[in-house]
PDB file of C-alpha atoms in Angstrom:
ATOM      1  CA  MET B   1       0.000   0.000   0.000  1.00 92.00           C
ATOM      2  CA  THR B   2       1.337   3.403  -1.018  1.00 96.00           C
ATOM      3  CA  VAL B   3       0.699   6.585   0.975  1.00 97.00           C
ATOM      4  CA  ARG B   4       1.345  10.029  -0.507  1.00 98.00           C
ATOM      5  CA  THR B   5       1.171  13.113   1.681  1.00 98.00           C
ATOM      6  CA  PHE B   6       0.154  16.566   0.467  1.00 98.00           C
ATOM      7  CA  THR B   7       0.117  19.772   2.515  1.00 98.00           C
ATOM      8  CA  PHE B   8      -2.347  22.457   1.443  1.00 98.00           C
ATOM      9  CA  ASN B   9      -4.194  25.660   2.413  1.00 96.00           C
ATOM     10  CA  PRO B  10      -3.235  28.490   4.799  1.00 94.00           C
ATOM     11  CA  PHE B  11      -3.501  26.098   7.762  1.00 95.00           C
ATOM     12  CA  GLN B  12      -0.862  23.782   6.245  1.00 98.00           C
ATOM     13  CA  THR B  13      -3.099  20.751   6.591  1.00 98.00           C
ATOM     14  CA  ASN B  14      -1.928  17.318   5.508  1.00 98.00           C
ATOM     15  CA  CYS B  15      -4.098  15.169   3.283  1.00 98.00           C
ATOM     16  CA  TYR B  16      -3.410  11.705   1.998  1.00 98.00           C
ATOM     17  CA  ILE B  17      -3.788   9.602  -1.125  1.00 98.00           C
ATOM     18  CA  VAL B  18      -3.630   5.916  -0.181  1.00 98.00           C
ATOM     19  CA  SER B  19      -3.588   3.331  -2.962  1.00 96.00           C
ATOM     20  CA  ASP B  20      -2.916  -0.298  -3.727  1.00 93.00           C
ATOM     21  CA  GLU B  21      -3.310  -2.336  -6.898  1.00 92.00           C
ATOM     22  CA  GLN B  22      -7.093  -2.271  -6.611  1.00 93.00           C
ATOM     23  CA  GLU B  23      -8.222   1.207  -5.632  1.00 95.00           C
ATOM     24  CA  VAL B  24      -7.354   4.566  -4.102  1.00 97.00           C
ATOM     25  CA  VAL B  25      -8.866   6.464  -1.178  1.00 97.00           C
ATOM     26  CA  VAL B  26      -8.427  10.064  -0.096  1.00 98.00           C
ATOM     27  CA  VAL B  27      -8.251  11.095   3.547  1.00 98.00           C
ATOM     28  CA  ASP B  28      -8.994  14.740   4.423  1.00 98.00           C
ATOM     29  CA  PRO B  29      -8.897  16.573   1.060  1.00 98.00           C
ATOM     30  CA  SER B  30      -7.464  19.855   2.340  1.00 97.00           C
ATOM     31  CA  CYS B  31      -6.770  21.379  -1.091  1.00 98.00           C
ATOM     32  CA  GLN B  32      -8.295  24.870  -1.244  1.00 96.00           C
ATOM     33  CA  SER B  33      -7.086  26.988  -4.152  1.00 96.00           C
ATOM     34  CA  GLY B  34      -7.769  26.160  -7.778  1.00 96.00           C
ATOM     35  CA  SER B  35      -4.138  25.190  -8.350  1.00 98.00           C
ATOM     36  CA  GLU B  36      -4.104  22.972  -5.242  1.00 98.00           C
ATOM     37  CA  ILE B  37      -7.314  21.238  -6.320  1.00 98.00           C
ATOM     38  CA  ASP B  38      -6.045  20.683  -9.874  1.00 98.00           C
ATOM     39  CA  HIS B  39      -2.738  19.327  -8.595  1.00 98.00           C
ATOM     40  CA  PHE B  40      -4.458  16.981  -6.166  1.00 98.00           C
ATOM     41  CA  ILE B  41      -6.946  15.667  -8.725  1.00 98.00           C
ATOM     42  CA  ARG B  42      -4.116  14.958 -11.167  1.00 98.00           C
ATOM     43  CA  ALA B  43      -2.243  13.075  -8.451  1.00 98.00           C
ATOM     44  CA  ILE B  44      -5.295  10.906  -7.798  1.00 98.00           C
ATOM     45  CA  GLU B  45      -5.735  10.245 -11.523  1.00 97.00           C
ATOM     46  CA  ASP B  46      -2.045   9.347 -11.816  1.00 97.00           C
ATOM     47  CA  THR B  47      -2.590   6.334  -9.554  1.00 96.00           C
ATOM     48  CA  GLY B  48      -4.645   4.772 -12.345  1.00 96.00           C
ATOM     49  CA  ARG B  49      -7.011   3.409  -9.721  1.00 95.00           C
ATOM     50  CA  PRO B  50     -10.687   4.253  -9.111  1.00 95.00           C
ATOM     51  CA  LEU B  51     -11.506   6.629  -6.272  1.00 97.00           C
ATOM     52  CA  LYS B  52     -14.681   5.501  -4.538  1.00 93.00           C
ATOM     53  CA  GLN B  53     -14.355   7.008  -1.078  1.00 96.00           C
ATOM     54  CA  VAL B  54     -13.286  10.280   0.502  1.00 98.00           C
ATOM     55  CA  LEU B  55     -12.731   9.727   4.220  1.00 98.00           C
ATOM     56  CA  LEU B  56     -12.701  12.461   6.864  1.00 98.00           C
ATOM     57  CA  THR B  57     -10.879  12.147  10.173  1.00 98.00           C
ATOM     58  CA  HIS B  58     -13.077  15.078  11.249  1.00 97.00           C
ATOM     59  CA  ALA B  59     -14.933  18.009   9.715  1.00 97.00           C
ATOM     60  CA  HIS B  60     -13.019  21.108  10.750  1.00 96.00           C
ATOM     61  CA  ILE B  61     -12.721  23.660   7.957  1.00 95.00           C
ATOM     62  CA  ASP B  62      -9.065  23.014   7.087  1.00 95.00           C
ATOM     63  CA  HIS B  63      -9.713  19.315   6.422  1.00 97.00           C
ATOM     64  CA  ILE B  64     -12.719  19.690   4.128  1.00 97.00           C
ATOM     65  CA  PHE B  65     -11.807  22.425   1.620  1.00 97.00           C
ATOM     66  CA  GLY B  66     -11.560  20.013  -1.313  1.00 97.00           C
ATOM     67  CA  CYS B  67     -14.499  17.734  -0.527  1.00 98.00           C
ATOM     68  CA  ALA B  68     -16.862  19.275  -3.073  1.00 98.00           C
ATOM     69  CA  ALA B  69     -14.379  19.338  -5.964  1.00 98.00           C
ATOM     70  CA  VAL B  70     -12.924  15.876  -5.371  1.00 98.00           C
ATOM     71  CA  CYS B  71     -16.256  14.131  -4.753  1.00 98.00           C
ATOM     72  CA  ARG B  72     -17.809  15.802  -7.792  1.00 97.00           C
ATOM     73  CA  HIS B  73     -14.908  15.016 -10.134  1.00 98.00           C
ATOM     74  CA  PHE B  74     -14.717  11.338  -9.223  1.00 98.00           C
ATOM     75  CA  GLY B  75     -18.292  10.669  -8.130  1.00 97.00           C
ATOM     76  CA  ALA B  76     -16.850   9.498  -4.806  1.00 98.00           C
ATOM     77  CA  GLU B  77     -18.688   8.862  -1.551  1.00 97.00           C
ATOM     78  CA  LEU B  78     -18.033  11.142   1.429  1.00 98.00           C
ATOM     79  CA  LEU B  79     -17.751   9.426   4.816  1.00 98.00           C
ATOM     80  CA  VAL B  80     -17.602  11.115   8.224  1.00 98.00           C
ATOM     81  CA  HIS B  81     -18.521  10.190  11.795  1.00 98.00           C
ATOM     82  CA  ALA B  82     -22.085  11.196  12.679  1.00 98.00           C
ATOM     83  CA  ASP B  83     -20.948  13.327  15.628  1.00 97.00           C
ATOM     84  CA  ASP B  84     -19.087  15.630  13.223  1.00 97.00           C
ATOM     85  CA  ALA B  85     -21.988  15.924  10.769  1.00 96.00           C
ATOM     86  CA  PRO B  86     -23.035  19.264  12.355  1.00 95.00           C
ATOM     87  CA  LEU B  87     -19.578  20.672  11.612  1.00 94.00           C
ATOM     88  CA  LEU B  88     -19.858  19.555   7.992  1.00 94.00           C
ATOM     89  CA  LYS B  89     -23.313  21.106   7.732  1.00 94.00           C
ATOM     90  CA  GLU B  90     -22.008  24.398   9.123  1.00 93.00           C
ATOM     91  CA  ALA B  91     -18.981  24.488   6.826  1.00 92.00           C
ATOM     92  CA  GLN B  92     -19.878  27.929   5.499  1.00 91.00           C
ATOM     93  CA  THR B  93     -20.146  29.272   9.035  1.00 92.00           C
ATOM     94  CA  GLN B  94     -16.705  27.862   9.793  1.00 92.00           C
ATOM     95  CA  ALA B  95     -15.336  29.507   6.655  1.00 90.00           C
ATOM     96  CA  ALA B  96     -16.815  32.868   7.625  1.00 91.00           C
ATOM     97  CA  MET B  97     -15.295  32.622  11.107  1.00 88.00           C
ATOM     98  CA  PHE B  98     -11.817  32.203   9.640  1.00 89.00           C
ATOM     99  CA  GLY B  99     -12.316  34.578   6.723  1.00 91.00           C
ATOM    100  CA  VAL B 100     -11.670  31.971   4.036  1.00 92.00           C
ATOM    101  CA  GLU B 101     -13.576  30.788   0.982  1.00 89.00           C
ATOM    102  CA  LEU B 102     -15.084  27.321   0.751  1.00 93.00           C
ATOM    103  CA  GLU B 103     -17.276  25.512  -1.734  1.00 94.00           C
ATOM    104  CA  PRO B 104     -19.918  23.778   0.418  1.00 94.00           C
ATOM    105  CA  PRO B 105     -19.151  20.079   0.800  1.00 96.00           C
ATOM    106  CA  PRO B 106     -21.748  17.516  -0.244  1.00 96.00           C
ATOM    107  CA  GLU B 107     -23.926  15.709   2.258  1.00 96.00           C
ATOM    108  CA  PRO B 108     -22.147  12.648   3.652  1.00 97.00           C
ATOM    109  CA  THR B 109     -23.036   9.486   1.766  1.00 96.00           C
ATOM    110  CA  ARG B 110     -22.917   7.496   4.964  1.00 95.00           C
ATOM    111  CA  PHE B 111     -21.453   7.661   8.443  1.00 98.00           C
ATOM    112  CA  LEU B 112     -18.316   5.979   9.660  1.00 97.00           C
ATOM    113  CA  MET B 113     -19.022   3.370  12.324  1.00 95.00           C
ATOM    114  CA  PRO B 114     -16.233   2.726  14.853  1.00 94.00           C
ATOM    115  CA  GLY B 115     -15.564  -0.969  15.172  1.00 89.00           C
ATOM    116  CA  GLU B 116     -16.922  -1.687  11.713  1.00 88.00           C
ATOM    117  CA  PRO B 117     -14.137  -2.799   9.326  1.00 91.00           C
ATOM    118  CA  LEU B 118     -13.495  -0.463   6.411  1.00 95.00           C
ATOM    119  CA  THR B 119     -12.407  -2.096   3.159  1.00 93.00           C
ATOM    120  CA  VAL B 120      -9.685  -0.198   1.325  1.00 93.00           C
ATOM    121  CA  GLY B 121      -8.635  -2.107  -1.765  1.00 90.00           C
ATOM    122  CA  ALA B 122      -7.238  -5.432  -0.606  1.00 92.00           C
ATOM    123  CA  SER B 123      -6.807  -4.210   2.977  1.00 94.00           C
ATOM    124  CA  THR B 124      -9.102  -3.822   5.954  1.00 96.00           C
ATOM    125  CA  TRP B 125      -8.794  -0.729   8.131  1.00 97.00           C
ATOM    126  CA  ASN B 126     -10.091  -0.232  11.646  1.00 97.00           C
ATOM    127  CA  VAL B 127     -12.112   2.901  12.367  1.00 98.00           C
ATOM    128  CA  LEU B 128     -11.230   4.189  15.835  1.00 98.00           C
ATOM    129  CA  HIS B 129     -13.393   6.818  17.531  1.00 98.00           C
ATOM    130  CA  THR B 130     -10.880   9.290  18.945  1.00 98.00           C
ATOM    131  CA  PRO B 131     -12.855  12.349  20.173  1.00 98.00           C
ATOM    132  CA  GLY B 132     -11.479  15.282  22.129  1.00 96.00           C
ATOM    133  CA  HIS B 133     -10.381  17.556  19.301  1.00 96.00           C
ATOM    134  CA  SER B 134     -13.866  17.272  17.843  1.00 97.00           C
ATOM    135  CA  PRO B 135     -16.749  15.038  18.958  1.00 97.00           C
ATOM    136  CA  GLY B 136     -16.628  12.868  15.853  1.00 97.00           C
ATOM    137  CA  SER B 137     -12.880  12.632  15.324  1.00 98.00           C
ATOM    138  CA  VAL B 138     -11.789   9.231  14.071  1.00 98.00           C
ATOM    139  CA  SER B 139      -8.440   7.633  13.309  1.00 98.00           C
ATOM    140  CA  PHE B 140      -7.907   5.084  10.553  1.00 98.00           C
ATOM    141  CA  HIS B 141      -5.670   2.165  11.524  1.00 98.00           C
ATOM    142  CA  ALA B 142      -4.167   0.033   8.760  1.00 97.00           C
ATOM    143  CA  PRO B 143      -2.877  -3.010  10.700  1.00 97.00           C
ATOM    144  CA  ASP B 144      -1.321  -4.762   7.697  1.00 95.00           C
ATOM    145  CA  ASP B 145       0.792  -1.694   6.951  1.00 96.00           C
ATOM    146  CA  ALA B 146       1.359  -0.577  10.548  1.00 97.00           C
ATOM    147  CA  PHE B 147       0.202   3.019  10.279  1.00 98.00           C
ATOM    148  CA  VAL B 148      -2.604   5.137  11.676  1.00 98.00           C
ATOM    149  CA  LEU B 149      -4.060   8.278  10.140  1.00 98.00           C
ATOM    150  CA  SER B 150      -4.709  10.247  13.319  1.00 98.00           C
ATOM    151  CA  GLY B 151      -6.173  13.517  12.044  1.00 98.00           C
ATOM    152  CA  ASP B 152      -5.675  16.211  14.689  1.00 98.00           C
ATOM    153  CA  VAL B 153      -5.582  13.875  17.677  1.00 98.00           C
ATOM    154  CA  LEU B 154      -1.836  13.249  17.958  1.00 98.00           C
ATOM    155  CA  PHE B 155       1.055  15.090  16.316  1.00 98.00           C
ATOM    156  CA  ALA B 156       4.819  14.822  16.367  1.00 98.00           C
ATOM    157  CA  GLY B 157       5.621  16.556  19.636  1.00 96.00           C
ATOM    158  CA  SER B 158       2.111  17.771  20.342  1.00 97.00           C
ATOM    159  CA  ILE B 159      -1.604  16.942  20.549  1.00 97.00           C
ATOM    160  CA  GLY B 160      -4.744  18.415  19.039  1.00 94.00           C
ATOM    161  CA  ARG B 161      -6.232  21.625  20.382  1.00 88.00           C
ATOM    162  CA  THR B 162      -9.278  21.247  22.596  1.00 90.00           C
ATOM    163  CA  ASP B 163     -10.640  24.799  22.696  1.00 85.00           C
ATOM    164  CA  LEU B 164     -12.946  24.351  19.704  1.00 82.00           C
ATOM    165  CA  TRP B 165     -16.610  23.240  19.647  1.00 78.00           C
ATOM    166  CA  ARG B 166     -17.117  20.283  22.008  1.00 81.00           C
ATOM    167  CA  GLY B 167     -13.403  19.841  22.495  1.00 78.00           C
ATOM    168  CA  SER B 168     -12.173  18.230  25.713  1.00 91.00           C
ATOM    169  CA  LEU B 169      -8.628  17.669  26.943  1.00 94.00           C
ATOM    170  CA  PRO B 170      -9.513  14.711  29.231  1.00 95.00           C
ATOM    171  CA  THR B 171     -11.427  13.090  26.368  1.00 97.00           C
ATOM    172  CA  LEU B 172      -8.529  13.657  23.969  1.00 97.00           C
ATOM    173  CA  MET B 173      -6.047  12.060  26.361  1.00 97.00           C
ATOM    174  CA  GLN B 174      -8.363   9.073  26.784  1.00 97.00           C
ATOM    175  CA  SER B 175      -8.505   8.729  23.013  1.00 97.00           C
ATOM    176  CA  ILE B 176      -4.729   8.742  22.750  1.00 98.00           C
ATOM    177  CA  PHE B 177      -4.082   6.288  25.563  1.00 97.00           C
ATOM    178  CA  GLN B 178      -7.045   3.982  25.034  1.00 97.00           C
ATOM    179  CA  GLN B 179      -7.190   3.920  21.227  1.00 97.00           C
ATOM    180  CA  LEU B 180      -3.810   4.890  19.763  1.00 98.00           C
ATOM    181  CA  VAL B 181      -1.177   3.772  22.277  1.00 97.00           C
ATOM    182  CA  PRO B 182      -2.393   0.122  22.298  1.00 97.00           C
ATOM    183  CA  LEU B 183      -1.705  -0.070  18.544  1.00 98.00           C
ATOM    184  CA  GLY B 184       1.978  -0.534  19.361  1.00 97.00           C
ATOM    185  CA  GLU B 185       5.111   1.576  19.539  1.00 97.00           C
ATOM    186  CA  GLU B 186       6.237   0.761  15.989  1.00 98.00           C
ATOM    187  CA  VAL B 187       3.026   2.037  14.394  1.00 98.00           C
ATOM    188  CA  ARG B 188       3.573   5.085  12.185  1.00 98.00           C
ATOM    189  CA  VAL B 189       1.418   8.102  12.962  1.00 98.00           C
ATOM    190  CA  LEU B 190       0.346  10.149   9.943  1.00 98.00           C
ATOM    191  CA  SER B 191      -1.158  13.326  11.347  1.00 98.00           C
ATOM    192  CA  GLY B 192      -3.285  16.171  10.079  1.00 98.00           C
ATOM    193  CA  HIS B 193      -0.397  18.620  10.517  1.00 98.00           C
ATOM    194  CA  GLY B 194       3.357  18.261  10.677  1.00 97.00           C
ATOM    195  CA  PRO B 195       5.726  15.369  10.007  1.00 98.00           C
ATOM    196  CA  GLU B 196       5.240  11.649  10.414  1.00 98.00           C
ATOM    197  CA  THR B 197       6.072  10.095  13.765  1.00 98.00           C
ATOM    198  CA  THR B 198       5.515   6.830  15.665  1.00 98.00           C
ATOM    199  CA  ILE B 199       3.595   5.872  18.778  1.00 98.00           C
ATOM    200  CA  GLY B 200       6.827   4.916  20.519  1.00 97.00           C
ATOM    201  CA  ARG B 201       8.566   8.182  19.677  1.00 97.00           C
ATOM    202  CA  GLU B 202       5.668  10.179  21.087  1.00 97.00           C
ATOM    203  CA  LEU B 203       5.521   8.145  24.271  1.00 96.00           C
ATOM    204  CA  ALA B 204       9.219   8.811  24.753  1.00 96.00           C
ATOM    205  CA  THR B 205       9.453  12.467  23.739  1.00 96.00           C
ATOM    206  CA  ASN B 206       6.028  14.148  23.601  1.00 97.00           C
ATOM    207  CA  GLN B 207       5.706  16.399  26.652  1.00 95.00           C
ATOM    208  CA  PHE B 208       1.923  16.049  26.605  1.00 94.00           C
ATOM    209  CA  LEU B 209       2.172  12.265  26.943  1.00 94.00           C
ATOM    210  CA  ASN B 210       5.117  11.980  29.332  1.00 81.00           C
ATOM    211  CA  GLY B 211       3.747  11.081  32.732  1.00 65.00           C
ATOM    212  CA  ALA B 212       0.145  11.409  31.603  1.00 59.00           C
ATOM    213  CA  VAL B 213      -2.384   8.840  32.731  1.00 47.00           C
ATOM    214  CA  ALA B 214      -5.638   8.239  30.892  1.00 46.00           C
ATOM    215  CA  GLY B 215      -8.706   8.820  33.040  1.00 42.00           C
TER     216      GLY B 215
END
C-alpha cells in the first residue's frame, strides 16, 4: 500500500492519497485553491485506480476544503462520523469565522461506524473513535501496513487543540491512551499537521504524553 502526503491551504493541513493495486482512497482533502485542487486531482488520476471514497478524520474547515471538488470530479462517496456531521453542515459558518472561501461540501453518503471494518482495496482498516479535538474525530488504523491516520488527535511533539466546539482535553487524552497507544510503539502516525512520527517516539518524547495517565 502506497501513501502520498500533500500539505495544502493556509492552515498547512496534511491530506493523503492511499492506494494499492485495486483502488485509491483520499483522507482529508485539504486542497483549497484552484491550483491545489487541480494538482491533487491529477495526483489521484495518476494512480490509475478508481476513487470511490473520501474519508474524513473530522470536519473542521481546514480538512474539508476540497471535498466538493474531489467528490464531484470522481463521483466518490463522502464518509464522516455522525458526531461531526453538524460541523460539515455548518462548513460555510466555519469559513466565515476564519475569513476563508469554501465551496460547500456535499452531504455525507454514509457515516463511519467505529468498530466496523473499512475495506480499502485489498486491505481492511479499523475505524477508531478518537474524540477530544472534535466530537466525531476518528483515526484510521491500517494493521497490515502498521500506520494510523490520526487527524488532529496526535502530532509529532504535540496533541490536538481542545478549545474548539465540544473539544475536551480529558477526552482527547483518553482517546490517545485507550485507542492509539495500544496499537503498538512501531506504528507510524500520519497526522493532520506536521511530520510523520511513531507511537513509541511520542511516548518517549512528547511532553503532553510523558507522565500522563488516561482517566
